[in-house]
GROMACS .gro file of C-alpha atoms in nm:
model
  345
    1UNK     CA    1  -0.583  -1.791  -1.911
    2UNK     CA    2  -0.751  -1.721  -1.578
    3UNK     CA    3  -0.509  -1.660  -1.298
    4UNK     CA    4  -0.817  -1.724  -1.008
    5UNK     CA    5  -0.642  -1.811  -0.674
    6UNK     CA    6  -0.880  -2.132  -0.561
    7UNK     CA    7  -0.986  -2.178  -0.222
    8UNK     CA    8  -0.999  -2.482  -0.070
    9UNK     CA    9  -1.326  -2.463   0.021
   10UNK     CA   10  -1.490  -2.129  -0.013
   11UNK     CA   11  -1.845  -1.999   0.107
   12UNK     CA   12  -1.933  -1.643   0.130
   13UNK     CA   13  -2.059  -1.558   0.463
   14UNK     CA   14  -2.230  -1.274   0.397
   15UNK     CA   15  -2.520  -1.175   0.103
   16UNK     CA   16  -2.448  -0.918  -0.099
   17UNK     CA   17  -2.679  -0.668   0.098
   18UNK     CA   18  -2.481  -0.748   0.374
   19UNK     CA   19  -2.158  -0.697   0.200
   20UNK     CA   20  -2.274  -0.346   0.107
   21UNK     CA   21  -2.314  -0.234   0.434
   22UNK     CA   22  -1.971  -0.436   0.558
   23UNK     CA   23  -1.800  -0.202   0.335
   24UNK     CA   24  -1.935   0.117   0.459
   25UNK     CA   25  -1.918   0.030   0.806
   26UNK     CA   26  -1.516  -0.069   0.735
   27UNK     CA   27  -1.395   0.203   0.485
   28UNK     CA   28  -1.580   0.486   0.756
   29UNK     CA   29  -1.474   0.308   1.066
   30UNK     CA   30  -1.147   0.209   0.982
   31UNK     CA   31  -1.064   0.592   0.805
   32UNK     CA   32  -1.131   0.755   1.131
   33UNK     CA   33  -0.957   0.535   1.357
   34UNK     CA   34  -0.629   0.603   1.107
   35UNK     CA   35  -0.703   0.971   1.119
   36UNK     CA   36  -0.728   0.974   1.518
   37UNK     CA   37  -0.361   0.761   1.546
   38UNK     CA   38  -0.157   0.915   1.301
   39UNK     CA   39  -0.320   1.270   1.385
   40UNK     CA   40  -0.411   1.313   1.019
   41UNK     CA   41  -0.691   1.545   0.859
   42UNK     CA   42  -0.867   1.460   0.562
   43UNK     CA   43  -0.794   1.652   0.220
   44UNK     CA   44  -0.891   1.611  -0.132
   45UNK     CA   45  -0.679   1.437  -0.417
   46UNK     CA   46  -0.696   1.455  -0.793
   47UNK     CA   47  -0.736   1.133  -0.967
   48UNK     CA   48  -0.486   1.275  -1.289
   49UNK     CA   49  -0.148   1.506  -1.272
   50UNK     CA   50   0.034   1.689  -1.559
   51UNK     CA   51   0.314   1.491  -1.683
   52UNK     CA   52   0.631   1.573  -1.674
   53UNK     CA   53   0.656   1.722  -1.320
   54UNK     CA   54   0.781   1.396  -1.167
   55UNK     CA   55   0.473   1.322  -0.959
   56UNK     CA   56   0.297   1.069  -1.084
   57UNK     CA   57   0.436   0.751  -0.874
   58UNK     CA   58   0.587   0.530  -1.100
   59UNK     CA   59   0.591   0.185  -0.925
   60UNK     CA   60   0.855  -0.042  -1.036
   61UNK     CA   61   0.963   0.177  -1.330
   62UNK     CA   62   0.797  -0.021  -1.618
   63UNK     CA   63   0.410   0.042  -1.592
   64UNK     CA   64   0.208   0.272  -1.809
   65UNK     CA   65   0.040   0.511  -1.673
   66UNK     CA   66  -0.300   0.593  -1.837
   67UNK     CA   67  -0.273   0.954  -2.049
   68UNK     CA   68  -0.531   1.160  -2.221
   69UNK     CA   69  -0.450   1.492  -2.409
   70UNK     CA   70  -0.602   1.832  -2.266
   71UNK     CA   71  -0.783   2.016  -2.502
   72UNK     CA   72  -0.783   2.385  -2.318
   73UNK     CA   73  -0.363   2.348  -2.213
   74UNK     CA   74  -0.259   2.245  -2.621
   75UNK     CA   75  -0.327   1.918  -2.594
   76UNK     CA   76  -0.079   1.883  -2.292
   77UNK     CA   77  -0.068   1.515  -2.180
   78UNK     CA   78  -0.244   1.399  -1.795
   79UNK     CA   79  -0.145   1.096  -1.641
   80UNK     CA   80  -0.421   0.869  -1.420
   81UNK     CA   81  -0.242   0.825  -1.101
   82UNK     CA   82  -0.110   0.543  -0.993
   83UNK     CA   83  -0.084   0.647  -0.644
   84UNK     CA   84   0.000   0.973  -0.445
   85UNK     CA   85   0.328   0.910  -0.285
   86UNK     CA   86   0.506   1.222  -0.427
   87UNK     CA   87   0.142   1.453  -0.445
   88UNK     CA   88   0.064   1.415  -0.083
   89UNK     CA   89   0.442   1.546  -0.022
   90UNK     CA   90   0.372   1.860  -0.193
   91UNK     CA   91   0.029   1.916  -0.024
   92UNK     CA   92   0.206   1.869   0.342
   93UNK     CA   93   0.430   2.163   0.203
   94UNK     CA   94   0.136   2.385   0.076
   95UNK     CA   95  -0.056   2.353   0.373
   96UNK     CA   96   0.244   2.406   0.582
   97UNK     CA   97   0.168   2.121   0.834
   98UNK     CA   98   0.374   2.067   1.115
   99UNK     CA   99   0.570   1.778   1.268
  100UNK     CA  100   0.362   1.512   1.432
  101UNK     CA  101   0.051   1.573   1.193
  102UNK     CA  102  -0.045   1.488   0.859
  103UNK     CA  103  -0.303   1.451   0.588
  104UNK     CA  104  -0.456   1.126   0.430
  105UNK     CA  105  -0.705   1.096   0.144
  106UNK     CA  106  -0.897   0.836  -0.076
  107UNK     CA  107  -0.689   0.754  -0.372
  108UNK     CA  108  -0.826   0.667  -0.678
  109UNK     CA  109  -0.599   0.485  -0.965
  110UNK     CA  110  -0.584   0.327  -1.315
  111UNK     CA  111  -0.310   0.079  -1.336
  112UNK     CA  112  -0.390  -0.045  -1.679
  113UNK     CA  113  -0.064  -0.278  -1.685
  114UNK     CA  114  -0.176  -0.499  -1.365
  115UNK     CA  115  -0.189  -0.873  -1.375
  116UNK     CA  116  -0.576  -0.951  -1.286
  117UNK     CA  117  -0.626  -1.205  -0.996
  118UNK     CA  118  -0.805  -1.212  -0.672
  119UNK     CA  119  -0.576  -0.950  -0.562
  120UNK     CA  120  -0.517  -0.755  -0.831
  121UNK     CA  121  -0.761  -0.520  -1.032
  122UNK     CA  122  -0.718  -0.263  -1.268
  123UNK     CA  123  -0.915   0.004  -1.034
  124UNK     CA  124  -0.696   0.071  -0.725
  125UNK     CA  125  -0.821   0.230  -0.411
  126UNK     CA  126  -0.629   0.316  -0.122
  127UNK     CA  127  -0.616   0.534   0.189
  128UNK     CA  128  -0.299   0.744   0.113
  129UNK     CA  129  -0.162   0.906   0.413
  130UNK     CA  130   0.161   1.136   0.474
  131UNK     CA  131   0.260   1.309   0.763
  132UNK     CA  132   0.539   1.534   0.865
  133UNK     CA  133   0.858   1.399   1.088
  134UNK     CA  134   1.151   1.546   1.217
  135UNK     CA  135   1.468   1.463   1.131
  136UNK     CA  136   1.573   1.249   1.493
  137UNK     CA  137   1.249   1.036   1.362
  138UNK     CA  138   1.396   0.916   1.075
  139UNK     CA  139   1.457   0.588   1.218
  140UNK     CA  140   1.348   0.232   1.249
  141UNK     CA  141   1.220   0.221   1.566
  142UNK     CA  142   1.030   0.520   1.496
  143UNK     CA  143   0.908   0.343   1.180
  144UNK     CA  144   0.765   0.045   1.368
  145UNK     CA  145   0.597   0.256   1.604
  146UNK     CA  146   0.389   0.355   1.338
  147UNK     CA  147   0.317   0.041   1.174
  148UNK     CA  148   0.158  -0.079   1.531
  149UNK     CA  149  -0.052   0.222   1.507
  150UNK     CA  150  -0.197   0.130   1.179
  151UNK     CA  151  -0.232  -0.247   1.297
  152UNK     CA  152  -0.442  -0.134   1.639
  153UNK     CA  153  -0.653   0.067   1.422
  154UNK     CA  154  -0.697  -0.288   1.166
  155UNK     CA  155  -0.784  -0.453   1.471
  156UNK     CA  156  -1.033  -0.267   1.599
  157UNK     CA  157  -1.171  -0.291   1.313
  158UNK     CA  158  -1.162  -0.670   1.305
  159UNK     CA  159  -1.331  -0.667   1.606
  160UNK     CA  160  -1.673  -0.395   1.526
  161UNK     CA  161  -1.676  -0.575   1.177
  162UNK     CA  162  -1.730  -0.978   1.378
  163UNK     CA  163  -1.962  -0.813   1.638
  164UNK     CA  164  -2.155  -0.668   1.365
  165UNK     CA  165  -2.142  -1.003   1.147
  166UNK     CA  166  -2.122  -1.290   1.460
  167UNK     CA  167  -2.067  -1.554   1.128
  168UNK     CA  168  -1.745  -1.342   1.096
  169UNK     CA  169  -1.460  -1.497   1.316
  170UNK     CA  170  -1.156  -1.275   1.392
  171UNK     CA  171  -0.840  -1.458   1.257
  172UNK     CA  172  -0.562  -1.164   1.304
  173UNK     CA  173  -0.271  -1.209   1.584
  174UNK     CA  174  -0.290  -0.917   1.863
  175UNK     CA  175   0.073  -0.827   1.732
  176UNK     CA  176   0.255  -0.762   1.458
  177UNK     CA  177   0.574  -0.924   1.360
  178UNK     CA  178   0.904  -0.738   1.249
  179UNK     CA  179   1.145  -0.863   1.005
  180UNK     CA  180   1.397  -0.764   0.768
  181UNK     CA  181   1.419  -0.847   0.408
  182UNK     CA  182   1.789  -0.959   0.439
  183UNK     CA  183   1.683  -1.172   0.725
  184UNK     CA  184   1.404  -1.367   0.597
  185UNK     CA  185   1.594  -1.472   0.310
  186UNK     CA  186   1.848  -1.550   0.544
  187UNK     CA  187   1.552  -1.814   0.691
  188UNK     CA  188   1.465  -1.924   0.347
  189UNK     CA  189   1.710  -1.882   0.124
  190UNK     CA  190   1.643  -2.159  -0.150
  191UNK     CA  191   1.266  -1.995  -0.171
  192UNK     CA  192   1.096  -1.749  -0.391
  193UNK     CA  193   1.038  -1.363  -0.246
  194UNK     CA  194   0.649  -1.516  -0.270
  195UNK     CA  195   0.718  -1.805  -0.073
  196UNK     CA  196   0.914  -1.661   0.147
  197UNK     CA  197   0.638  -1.419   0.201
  198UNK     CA  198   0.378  -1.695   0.243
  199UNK     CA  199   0.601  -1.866   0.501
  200UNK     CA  200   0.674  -1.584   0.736
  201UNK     CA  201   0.337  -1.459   0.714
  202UNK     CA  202   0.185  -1.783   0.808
  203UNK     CA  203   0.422  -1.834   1.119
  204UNK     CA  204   0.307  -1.510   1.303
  205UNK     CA  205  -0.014  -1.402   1.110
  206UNK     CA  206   0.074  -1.059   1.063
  207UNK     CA  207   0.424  -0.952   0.996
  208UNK     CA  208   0.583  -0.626   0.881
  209UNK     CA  209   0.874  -0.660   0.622
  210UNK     CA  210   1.150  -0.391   0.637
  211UNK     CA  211   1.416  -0.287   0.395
  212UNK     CA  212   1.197  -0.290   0.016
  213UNK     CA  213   1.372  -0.161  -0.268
  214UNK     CA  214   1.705  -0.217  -0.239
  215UNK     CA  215   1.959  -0.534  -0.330
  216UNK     CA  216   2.024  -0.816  -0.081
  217UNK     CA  217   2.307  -1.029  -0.069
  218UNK     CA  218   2.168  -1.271  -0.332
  219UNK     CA  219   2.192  -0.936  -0.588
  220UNK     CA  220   1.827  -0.909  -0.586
  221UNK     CA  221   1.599  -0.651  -0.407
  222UNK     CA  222   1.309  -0.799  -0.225
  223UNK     CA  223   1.075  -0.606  -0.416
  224UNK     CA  224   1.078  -0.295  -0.670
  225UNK     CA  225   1.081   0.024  -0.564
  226UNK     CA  226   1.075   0.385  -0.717
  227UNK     CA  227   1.425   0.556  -0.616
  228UNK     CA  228   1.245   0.882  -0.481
  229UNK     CA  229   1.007   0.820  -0.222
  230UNK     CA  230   1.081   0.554  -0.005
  231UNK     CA  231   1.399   0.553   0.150
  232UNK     CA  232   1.538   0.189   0.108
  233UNK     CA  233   1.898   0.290   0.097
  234UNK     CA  234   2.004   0.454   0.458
  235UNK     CA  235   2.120   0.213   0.704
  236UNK     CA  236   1.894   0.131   1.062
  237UNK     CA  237   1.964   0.141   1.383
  238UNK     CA  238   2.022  -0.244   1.337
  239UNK     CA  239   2.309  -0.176   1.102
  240UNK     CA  240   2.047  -0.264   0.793
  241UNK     CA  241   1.937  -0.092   0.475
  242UNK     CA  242   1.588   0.037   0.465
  243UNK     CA  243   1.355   0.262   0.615
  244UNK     CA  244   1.071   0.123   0.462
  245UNK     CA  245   0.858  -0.159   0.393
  246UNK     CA  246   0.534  -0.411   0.352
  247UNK     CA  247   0.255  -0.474   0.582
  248UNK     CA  248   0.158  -0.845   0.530
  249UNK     CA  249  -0.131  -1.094   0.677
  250UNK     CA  250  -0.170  -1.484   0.659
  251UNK     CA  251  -0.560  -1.545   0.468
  252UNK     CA  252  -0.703  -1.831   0.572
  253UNK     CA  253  -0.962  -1.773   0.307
  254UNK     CA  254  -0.693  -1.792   0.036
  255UNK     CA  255  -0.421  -1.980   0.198
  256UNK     CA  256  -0.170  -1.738   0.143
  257UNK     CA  257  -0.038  -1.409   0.246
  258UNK     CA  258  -0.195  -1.064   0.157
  259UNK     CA  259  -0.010  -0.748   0.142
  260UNK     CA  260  -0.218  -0.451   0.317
  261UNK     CA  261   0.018  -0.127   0.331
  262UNK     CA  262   0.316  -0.023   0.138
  263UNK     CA  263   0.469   0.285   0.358
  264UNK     CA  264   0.786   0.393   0.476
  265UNK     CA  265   1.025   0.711   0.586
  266UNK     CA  266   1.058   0.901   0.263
  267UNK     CA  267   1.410   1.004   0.110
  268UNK     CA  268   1.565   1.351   0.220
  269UNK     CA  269   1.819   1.516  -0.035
  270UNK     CA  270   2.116   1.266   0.016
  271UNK     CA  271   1.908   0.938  -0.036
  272UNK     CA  272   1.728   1.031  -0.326
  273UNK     CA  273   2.040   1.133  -0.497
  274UNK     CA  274   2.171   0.813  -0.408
  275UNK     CA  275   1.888   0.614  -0.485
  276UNK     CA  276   1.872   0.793  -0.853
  277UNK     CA  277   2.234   0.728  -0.978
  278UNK     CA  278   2.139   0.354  -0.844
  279UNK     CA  279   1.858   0.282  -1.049
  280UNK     CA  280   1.997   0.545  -1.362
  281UNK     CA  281   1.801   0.761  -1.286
  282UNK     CA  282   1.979   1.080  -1.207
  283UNK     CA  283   1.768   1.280  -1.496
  284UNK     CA  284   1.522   1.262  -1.251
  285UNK     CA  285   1.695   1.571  -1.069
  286UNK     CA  286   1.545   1.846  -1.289
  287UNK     CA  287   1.188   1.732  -1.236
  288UNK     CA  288   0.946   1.990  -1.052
  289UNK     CA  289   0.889   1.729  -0.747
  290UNK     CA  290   1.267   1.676  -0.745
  291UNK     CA  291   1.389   2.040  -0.754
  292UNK     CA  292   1.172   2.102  -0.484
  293UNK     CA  293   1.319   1.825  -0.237
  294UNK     CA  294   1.673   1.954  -0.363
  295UNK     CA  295   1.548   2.294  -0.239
  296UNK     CA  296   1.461   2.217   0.075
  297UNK     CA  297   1.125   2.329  -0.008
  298UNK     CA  298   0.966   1.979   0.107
  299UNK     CA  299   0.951   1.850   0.486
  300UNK     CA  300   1.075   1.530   0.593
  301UNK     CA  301   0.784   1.295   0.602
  302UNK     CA  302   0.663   0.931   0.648
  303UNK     CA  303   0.382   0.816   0.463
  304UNK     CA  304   0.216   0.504   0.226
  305UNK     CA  305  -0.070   0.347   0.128
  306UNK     CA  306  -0.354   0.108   0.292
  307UNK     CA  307  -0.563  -0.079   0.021
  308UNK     CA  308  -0.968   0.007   0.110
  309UNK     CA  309  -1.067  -0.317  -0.114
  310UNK     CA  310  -0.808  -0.595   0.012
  311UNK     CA  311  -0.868  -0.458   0.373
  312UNK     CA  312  -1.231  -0.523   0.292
  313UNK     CA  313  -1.182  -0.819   0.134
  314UNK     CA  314  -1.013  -1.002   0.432
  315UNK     CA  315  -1.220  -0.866   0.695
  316UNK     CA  316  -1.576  -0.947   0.555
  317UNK     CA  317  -1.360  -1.309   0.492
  318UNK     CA  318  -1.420  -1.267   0.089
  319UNK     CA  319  -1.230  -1.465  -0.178
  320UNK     CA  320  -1.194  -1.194  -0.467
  321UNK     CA  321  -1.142  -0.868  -0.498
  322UNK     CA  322  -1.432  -0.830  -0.776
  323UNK     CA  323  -1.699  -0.925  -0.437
  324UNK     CA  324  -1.605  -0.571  -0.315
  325UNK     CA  325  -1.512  -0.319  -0.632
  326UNK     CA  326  -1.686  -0.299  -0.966
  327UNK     CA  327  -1.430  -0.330  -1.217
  328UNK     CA  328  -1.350  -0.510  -1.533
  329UNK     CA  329  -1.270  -0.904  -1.507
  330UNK     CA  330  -1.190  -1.180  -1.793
  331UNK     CA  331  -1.469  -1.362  -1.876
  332UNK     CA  332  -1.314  -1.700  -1.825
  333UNK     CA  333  -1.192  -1.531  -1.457
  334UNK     CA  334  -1.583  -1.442  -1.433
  335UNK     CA  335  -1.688  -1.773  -1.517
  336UNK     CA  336  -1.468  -1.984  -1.311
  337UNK     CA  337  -1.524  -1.749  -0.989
  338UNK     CA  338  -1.874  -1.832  -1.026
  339UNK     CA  339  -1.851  -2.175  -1.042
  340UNK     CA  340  -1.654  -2.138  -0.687
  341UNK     CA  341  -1.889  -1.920  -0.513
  342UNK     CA  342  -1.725  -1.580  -0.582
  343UNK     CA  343  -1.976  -1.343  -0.709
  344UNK     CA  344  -1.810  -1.071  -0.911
  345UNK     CA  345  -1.945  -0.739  -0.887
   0.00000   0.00000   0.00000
C-alpha cells in the first residue's frame, strides 16, 4: 500500500525546467558555502567498499547492504555504501589533514531495505563531510557551534534560492533551536519519538536534537545508532549523554518535520569500546576500521551527513522526493502522487 504523505493543499511552484535549474543552483551554492565554513576541500568517494573491513556504515544494525561478487579478486564480495561515516575517517588519516580542516564529498548510496515515502527513496545522496578536532573540542558546545555553521550556510541558501524564484517564500527561523533527547521526552512524554519530533520542530522551526543513539530513561534510545561512529555515550558539559545528533525543520509543505543532517563528534578508543559491548558488538574490535582507531592510527574528528535531495526538496517548497531524484517508486505511490500534483521524476 502507498505510504504518500498528503498535503493539505499542494501546488508546485515551479515547472520542471525551473526545478532543474533550482537544483543546480542549490546543490553548487549550498556545497561551497559548507566548504568555506567548515574549511573543508572536496575529495572523491567510491560508491562500493570490500566487505569485511568494517567500513561500510551500517545504520541501525539490521539493513542489507547491496553486494555483488568481484570477478578479478575470487569473487570477493563489495558492498554499495550506505553512507561514508567510517571511509571519510580513513581518508582524513591518509591525507594527513590537520585540526580545524576537513574533507566533504558527494555520497552516493543503495539502501535497498528503505521504506519508500516522500522522504524516503532507495537512491540516497548526501554531502558527507568530516573534519579533524582536537581533543579539548570534543564537547557540546563545540558541537553546536558547528551545527550553526551548517544552518547559516542553509540559510543563505534559502535566501539566493527565493530571490532567484520570487514565488518561493522563505519559511526557516534565523536560529536554530537546541535540545536534548532526554529533555524533549521529558516535554512529551506520553508521545511517539515522531511526534515528539513533529512537536518540537513546529514550536521553533528549526531545532537540533542532541544525544541519538543511546537509552533514555523510558529504556528506549531516541533513535538507532551504529556503536562506532557517533559518540552517543560520553557525558556533556550539561551532565548529558551524547555528542551527537539530528538536524530537524518544521515543512509547511508537508505539515511535519524533516530531518536534514545526521552528524556528530565521533567515538575515540574508550567510547567505541563502550559503545560495542553495549550493543554486542565487541567482535567488531578486529575489523580493519576498528584496529586502526584502537591504534591510534585515526584522528579525532567530527563529521555527518546533509541530504542534497530533502535539502532540495524543502527549499524549491516540493512535496516528494521523486520531483527532485530519478529513482524507482510503486506504481500505486506513482499514481496517487499524480493525482495530487506531485510529478515523479
Amino acid at each position: 500500500m502507498s505510504k504518500v504523505i498528503k498535503p493539505i493543499v499542494y501546488q508546485p511552484l515551479l515547472d520542471m525546467r525551473q526545478t532543474e535549474l533550482g537544483i543546480k543552483l542549490i546543490k553548487e551554492f549550498f556545497q561551497q558555502n559548507l566548504s568555506t565554513e567548515l574549511r573543508l576541500r572536496r575529495v572523491t568517494a567510491p560508491l562500493f567498499v570490500l566487505q569485511g573491513l568494517g567500513i561500510n556504515d551500517d545504520l541501525n544494525g539490521v539493513e542489507r547492504p547491496v553486494t555483488f561478487p568481484i570477478k578479478d579478486l575470487g569473487d570477493a564480495k563489495a558492498e554499495v555504501v550506505h553512507s561514508l561515516a567510517k571511509w571519510k575517517r580513513l581518508t582524513l588519516a591518509e591525507y594527513q589533514v590537520e585540526p580545524g580542516y576537513g574533507v566533504y564529498t558527494d555520497m552516493n548510496a543503495i539502501r535497498a531495505d528503505e521504506e519508500l515515502d516522500n522522504l524516503h527513496s532507495l537512491y540516497v545522496d548526501q554531502w558527507d563531510w568530516e573534519a579533524v578536532i582536537t581533543r579539548d573540542q570534543r564537547t557540546v558546545a563545540f558541537l553546536k557551534d558547528i551545527v550553526r555553521r551548517i544552518y547559516a550556510a542553509i540559510l543563505r541558501t534559502e535566501f539566493l534560492v527565493c530571490e532567484r524564484y520570487p514565488k518561493l517564500k522563505p519559511f526557516l527561523p534565523q536560529n536554530i533551536h537546541f535540545i536534548h533527547s532526554e529533555e524533549l521526552l521529558q516535554m512529551y512524554p506520553d508521545k511517539t519519538v515522531k511526534e515528539r519530533e513533529d512537536l518540537i520542530a513546529q514550536k521553533y522551526g528549526a531545532v537540533f536534537i542532541i544525544g541519538i543513539g543511546g537509552k533514555l530513561s523510558n529504556g528506549e534510545p531516541h533513535d538507532g545508532r551504529a556503536p562506532d561512529y557517533d559518540d552517543w555515550t560520553t557525558l556533556g558539559e550539561d551532565g548529558q549523554k551524547g555528542l551527537n545528533g539530528d538536524i530537524l525543520i518544521w515543512y509547511p509543505v508537508l505539515g511535519r518535520s524533516v530531518e536534514l543532517s545526521s552528524m556528530g563528534i565521533r567515538v575515540d578508543k574508550e567510547s567505541l569500546l563502550r559503545q560495542l559491548a553495549l550493543c554486542g558488538k565487541e567482535d567488531r574490535k578486529e575489523l580493519y576500521f576498528h584496529q586502526k582507531l584502537l591504534n591510534d592510527e585515526l584522528p579525532l574528528s567530527i563529521g555527518g551527513g546533509i541530504g542534497q535531495s530533502r535539502l532540495c526538496m524543502t527549499l524549491l517548497h516540493k512535496g516528494h522526493l521523486g520531483e527532485i531524484q530519478s529513482s524507482i517508486w510503486p506504481c500505486d505511490m506513482r499514481r496517487e502522487c499524480a493525482q495530487l500534483g506531485m510529478t515523479l521524476i
